Coordinates of C-alpha atoms and ligand atoms in Angstrom, one line a residue:
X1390 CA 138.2 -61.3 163.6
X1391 CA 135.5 -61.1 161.1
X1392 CA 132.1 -59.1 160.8
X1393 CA 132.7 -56.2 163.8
X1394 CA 133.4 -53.0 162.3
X1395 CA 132.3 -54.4 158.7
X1396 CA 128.6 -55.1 160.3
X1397 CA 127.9 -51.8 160.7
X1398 CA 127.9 -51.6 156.7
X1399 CA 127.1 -55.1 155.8
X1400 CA 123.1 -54.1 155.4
X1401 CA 124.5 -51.3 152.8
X1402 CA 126.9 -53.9 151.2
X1403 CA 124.7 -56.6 150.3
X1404 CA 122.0 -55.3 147.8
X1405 CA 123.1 -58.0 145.0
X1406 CA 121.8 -60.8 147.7
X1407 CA 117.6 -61.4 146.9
X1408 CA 116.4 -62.2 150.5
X1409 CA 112.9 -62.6 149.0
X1410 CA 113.7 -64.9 146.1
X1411 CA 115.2 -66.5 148.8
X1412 CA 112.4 -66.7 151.2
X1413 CA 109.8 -67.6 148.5
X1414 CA 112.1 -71.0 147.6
X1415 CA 112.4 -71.4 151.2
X1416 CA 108.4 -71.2 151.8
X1417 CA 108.0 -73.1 148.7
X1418 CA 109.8 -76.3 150.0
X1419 CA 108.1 -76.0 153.9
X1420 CA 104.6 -75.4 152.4
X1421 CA 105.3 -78.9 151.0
X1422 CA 106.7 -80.2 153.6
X1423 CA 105.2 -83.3 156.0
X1424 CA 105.8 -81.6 159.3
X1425 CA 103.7 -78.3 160.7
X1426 CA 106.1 -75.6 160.4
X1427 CA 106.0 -73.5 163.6
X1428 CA 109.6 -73.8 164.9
X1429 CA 112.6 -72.8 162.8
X1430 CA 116.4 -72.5 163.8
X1431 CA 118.4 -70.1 161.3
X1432 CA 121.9 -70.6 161.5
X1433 CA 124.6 -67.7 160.7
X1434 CA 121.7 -65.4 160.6
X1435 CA 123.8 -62.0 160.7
X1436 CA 122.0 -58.7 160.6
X1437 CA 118.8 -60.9 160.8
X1438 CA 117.8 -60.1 156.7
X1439 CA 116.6 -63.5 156.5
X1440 CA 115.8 -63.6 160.0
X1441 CA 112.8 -60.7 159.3
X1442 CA 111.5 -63.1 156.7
X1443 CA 110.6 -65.7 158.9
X1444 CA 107.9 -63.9 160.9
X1445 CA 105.2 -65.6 160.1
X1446 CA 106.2 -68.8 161.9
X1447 CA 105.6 -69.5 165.6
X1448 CA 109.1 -69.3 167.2
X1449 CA 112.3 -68.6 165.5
X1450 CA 115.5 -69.0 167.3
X1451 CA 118.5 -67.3 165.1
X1452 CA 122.2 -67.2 166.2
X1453 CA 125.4 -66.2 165.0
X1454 CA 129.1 -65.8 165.7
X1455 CA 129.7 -62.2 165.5
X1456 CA 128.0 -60.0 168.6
X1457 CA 128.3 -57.1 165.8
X1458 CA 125.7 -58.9 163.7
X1459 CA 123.9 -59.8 166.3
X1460 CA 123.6 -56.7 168.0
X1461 CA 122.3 -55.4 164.4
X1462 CA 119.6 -57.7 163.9
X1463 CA 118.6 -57.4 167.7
X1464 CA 118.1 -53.7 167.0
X1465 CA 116.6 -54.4 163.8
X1466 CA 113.6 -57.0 164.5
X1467 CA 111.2 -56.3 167.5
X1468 CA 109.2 -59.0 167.6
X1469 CA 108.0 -61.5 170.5
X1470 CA 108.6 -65.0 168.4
X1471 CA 112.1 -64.4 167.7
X1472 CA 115.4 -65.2 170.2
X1473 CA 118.8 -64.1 168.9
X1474 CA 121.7 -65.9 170.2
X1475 CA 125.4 -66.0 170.3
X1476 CA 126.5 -69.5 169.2
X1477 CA 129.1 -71.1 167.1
X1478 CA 128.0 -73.6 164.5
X1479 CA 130.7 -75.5 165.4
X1480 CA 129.2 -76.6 168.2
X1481 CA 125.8 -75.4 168.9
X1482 CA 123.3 -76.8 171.2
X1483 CA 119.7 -75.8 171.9
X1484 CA 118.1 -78.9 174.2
X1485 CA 115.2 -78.3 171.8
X1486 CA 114.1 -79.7 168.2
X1487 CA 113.0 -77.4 165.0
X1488 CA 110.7 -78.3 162.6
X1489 CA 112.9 -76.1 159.8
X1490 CA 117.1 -75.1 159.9
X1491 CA 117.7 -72.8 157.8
X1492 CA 121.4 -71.2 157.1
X1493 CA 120.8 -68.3 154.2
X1494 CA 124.0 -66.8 152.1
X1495 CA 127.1 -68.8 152.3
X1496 CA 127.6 -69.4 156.2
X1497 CA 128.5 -72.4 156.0
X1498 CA 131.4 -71.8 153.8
X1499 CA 132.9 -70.4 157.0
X1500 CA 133.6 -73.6 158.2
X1501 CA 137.3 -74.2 157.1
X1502 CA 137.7 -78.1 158.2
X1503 CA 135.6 -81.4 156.7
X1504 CA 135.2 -82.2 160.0
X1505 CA 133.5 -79.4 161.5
X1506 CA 130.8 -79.5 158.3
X1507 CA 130.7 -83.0 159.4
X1508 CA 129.9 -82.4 162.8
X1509 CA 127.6 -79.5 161.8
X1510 CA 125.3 -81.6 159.7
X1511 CA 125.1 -84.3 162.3
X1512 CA 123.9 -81.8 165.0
X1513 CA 121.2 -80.2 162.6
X1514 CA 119.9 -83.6 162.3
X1515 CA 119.4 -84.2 165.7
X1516 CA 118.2 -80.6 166.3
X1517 CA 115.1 -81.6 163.9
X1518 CA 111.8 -83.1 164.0
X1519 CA 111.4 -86.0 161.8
X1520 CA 110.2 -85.2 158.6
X1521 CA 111.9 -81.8 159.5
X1522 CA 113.7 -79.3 156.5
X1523 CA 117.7 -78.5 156.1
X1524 CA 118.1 -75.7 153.7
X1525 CA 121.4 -73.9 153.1
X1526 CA 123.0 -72.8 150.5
X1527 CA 127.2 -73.2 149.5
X1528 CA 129.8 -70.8 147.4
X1529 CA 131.2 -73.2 145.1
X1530 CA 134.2 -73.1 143.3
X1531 CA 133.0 -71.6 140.3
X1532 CA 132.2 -68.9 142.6
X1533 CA 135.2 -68.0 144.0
X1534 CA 136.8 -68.6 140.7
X1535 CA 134.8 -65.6 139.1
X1536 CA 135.4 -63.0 141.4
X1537 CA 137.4 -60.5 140.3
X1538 CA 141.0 -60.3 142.2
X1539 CA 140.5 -56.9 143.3
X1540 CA 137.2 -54.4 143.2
X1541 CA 136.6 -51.1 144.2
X1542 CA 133.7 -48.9 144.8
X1543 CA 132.1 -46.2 146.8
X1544 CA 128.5 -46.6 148.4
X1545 CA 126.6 -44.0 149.6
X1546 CA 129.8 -42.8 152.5
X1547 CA 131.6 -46.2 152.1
X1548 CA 134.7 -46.4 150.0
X1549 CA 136.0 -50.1 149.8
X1550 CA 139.0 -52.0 148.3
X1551 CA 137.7 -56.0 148.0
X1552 CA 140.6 -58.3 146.7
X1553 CA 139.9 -62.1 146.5
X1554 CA 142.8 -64.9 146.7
X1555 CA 141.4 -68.5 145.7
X1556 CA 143.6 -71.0 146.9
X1557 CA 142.9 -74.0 144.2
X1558 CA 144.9 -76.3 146.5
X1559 CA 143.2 -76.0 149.9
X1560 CA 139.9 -74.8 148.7
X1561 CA 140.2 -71.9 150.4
X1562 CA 138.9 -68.3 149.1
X1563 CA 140.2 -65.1 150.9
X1564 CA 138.2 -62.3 151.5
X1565 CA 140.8 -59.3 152.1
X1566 CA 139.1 -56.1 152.6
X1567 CA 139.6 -52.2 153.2
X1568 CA 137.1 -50.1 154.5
X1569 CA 137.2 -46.3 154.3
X1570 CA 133.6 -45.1 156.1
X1571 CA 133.1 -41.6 155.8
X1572 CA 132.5 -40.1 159.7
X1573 CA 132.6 -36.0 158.4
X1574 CA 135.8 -34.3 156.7
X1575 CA 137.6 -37.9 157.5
X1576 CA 137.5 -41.4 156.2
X1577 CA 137.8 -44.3 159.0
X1578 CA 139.4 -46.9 157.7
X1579 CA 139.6 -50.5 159.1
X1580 CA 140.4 -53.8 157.5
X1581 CA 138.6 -56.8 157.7
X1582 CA 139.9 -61.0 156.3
X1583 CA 137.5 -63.0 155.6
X1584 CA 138.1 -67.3 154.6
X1585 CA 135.4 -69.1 153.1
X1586 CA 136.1 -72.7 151.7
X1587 CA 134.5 -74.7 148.8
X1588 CA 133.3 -77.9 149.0
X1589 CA 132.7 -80.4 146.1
X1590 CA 128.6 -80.9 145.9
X1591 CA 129.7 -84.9 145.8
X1592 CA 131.2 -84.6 149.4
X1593 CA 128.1 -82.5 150.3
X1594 CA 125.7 -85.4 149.5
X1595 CA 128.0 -88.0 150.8
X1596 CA 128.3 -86.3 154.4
X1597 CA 124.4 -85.5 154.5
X1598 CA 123.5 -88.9 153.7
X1599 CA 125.8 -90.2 156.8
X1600 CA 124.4 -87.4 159.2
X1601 CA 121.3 -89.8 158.5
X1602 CA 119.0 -86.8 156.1
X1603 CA 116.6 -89.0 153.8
X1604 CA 115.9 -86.9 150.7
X1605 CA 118.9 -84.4 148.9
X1606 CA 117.7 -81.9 146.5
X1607 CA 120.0 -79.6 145.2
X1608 CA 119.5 -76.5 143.1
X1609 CA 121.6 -73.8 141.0
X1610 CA 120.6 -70.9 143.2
X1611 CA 117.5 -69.9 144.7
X1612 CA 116.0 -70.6 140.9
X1613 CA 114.4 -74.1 140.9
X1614 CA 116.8 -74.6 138.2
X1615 CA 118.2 -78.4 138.9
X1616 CA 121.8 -78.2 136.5
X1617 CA 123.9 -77.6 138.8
X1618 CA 126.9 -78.0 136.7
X1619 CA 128.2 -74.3 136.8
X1620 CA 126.2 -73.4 139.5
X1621 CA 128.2 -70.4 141.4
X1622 CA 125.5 -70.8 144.5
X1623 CA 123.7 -74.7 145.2
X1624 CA 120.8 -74.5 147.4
X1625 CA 120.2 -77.8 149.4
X1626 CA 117.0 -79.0 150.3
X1627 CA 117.3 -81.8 152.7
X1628 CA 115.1 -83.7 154.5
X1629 CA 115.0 -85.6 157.6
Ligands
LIG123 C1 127.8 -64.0 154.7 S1 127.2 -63.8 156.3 C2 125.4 -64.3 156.1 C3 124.6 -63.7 157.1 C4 123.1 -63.9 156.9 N1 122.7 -65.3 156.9 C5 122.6 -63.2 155.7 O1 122.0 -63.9 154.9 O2 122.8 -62.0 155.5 C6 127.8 -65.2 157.2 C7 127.5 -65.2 158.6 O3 128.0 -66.4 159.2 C8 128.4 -66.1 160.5 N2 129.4 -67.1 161.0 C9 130.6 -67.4 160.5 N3 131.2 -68.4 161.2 C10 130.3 -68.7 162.1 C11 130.2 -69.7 163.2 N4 131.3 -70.5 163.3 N5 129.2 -69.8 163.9 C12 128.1 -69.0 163.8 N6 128.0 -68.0 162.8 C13 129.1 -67.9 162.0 C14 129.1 -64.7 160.4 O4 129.2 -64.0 161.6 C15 128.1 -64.0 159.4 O5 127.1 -63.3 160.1

């Protein structure tokens, strides 16, 4: 099972991630956009990092997988316009449309089968207003072809071994992880396996376009930069 014990850290873990540069695309994109923003779904939303971001708008409903991560974001944002939920992407229903979906640092790679990312895009079109938003963001393959096969470092009380096995014929990267957490003259440890999957940008565009999503735009990161030939991170911004 991924992201219980490992939520409790996951806030110390990720300083390389720029929630900000990330928001101020994100905002970019909607300021543009032809719809009023005021209702946004964020999908994967974890400890709610990109969740606080979104303040501003009217209503925000956020879900996730893991009740760890929720738990951690519900502690973490006290604010009237936001509704955390436990959903999976896989299937998630809200009897309600957005004007924005939003899914923010690789949550998507999650998804292991074609056919789920399939079924994913088609229920994100239906969960938006026309002229609605889709941004995510995918790993690619580059990506999980530079990590390093095994890292180790110590933050603040957290000790960790990180070891990465890319699987070049299914696509699949493996996340194997040991956590030693400090708790006084002891270290607890506990071990967490993560899978994310890549999936080539070409299949991306092809699957959006049959979900029905008029305009594609893809980017090398949260950078405006449009090569996305080596990009590690593309950023879609899609358009109902
Ligand atoms: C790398 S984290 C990103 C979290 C958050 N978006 C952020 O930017 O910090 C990926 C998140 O996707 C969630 N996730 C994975 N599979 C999921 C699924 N099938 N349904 C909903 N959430 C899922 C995980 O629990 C985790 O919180």
């Amino acid at each position: 099972m991924m992201y219980r014990d490992f939520a409790e850290i996951y806030d110390t873990l990720m300083t390389e991630f720029d929630y900000d540069k990330a928001y101020d695309f994100v905002n970019f994109f909607v300021s543009k956009a032809e719809i009023i923003p005021e209702k946004v779904l964020e999908i994967g939303c974890g400890t709610g990092n990109f969740t606080e971001k979104l303040l501003n708008f009217r209503e925000i409903t956020a879900f996730d997988l893991s009740d760890e991560m929720l738990s951690i974001a519900y502690n973490k944002i006290k604010a009237g316009n936001v509704k955390f939920i436990k959903q999976d992407m896989r299937n998630f229903n809200f009897m309600e449309k957005f004007d924005i979906v939003v899914s923010i640092c690789d949550g998507i790679n999650y998804i292991l089968k074609e056919s789920e990312v399939i079924d994913i895009f088609k229920n994100v079109y239906l969960h938006l207003n026309d002229g609605g938003l889709f941004i995510f963001d995918l790993n690619t393959e580059e990506q999980f072809k530079s990590f390093n096969l095994s890292y180790v470092d110590e933050v603040n009380d957290i000790f960790y071994v990180w070891e990465n096995f890319y699987n070049e014929l299914d696509k699949i990267n493996l996340y194997s992880i040991n956590f030693f957490v400090r708790e006084g003259d002891f270290y607890r440890r506990f071990y967490e396996e993560h899978y994310e999957k890549s999936y080539r940008n070409e299949f991306v565009v092809k699957i959006l376009k049959e979900a029905g999503f008029k305009k594609i735009n893809t980017f090398n990161g949260y950078e405006f930069e449009e090569n996305i030939e080596y990009a590690k991170r593309i950023v879609y911004v899609v358009e109902k």
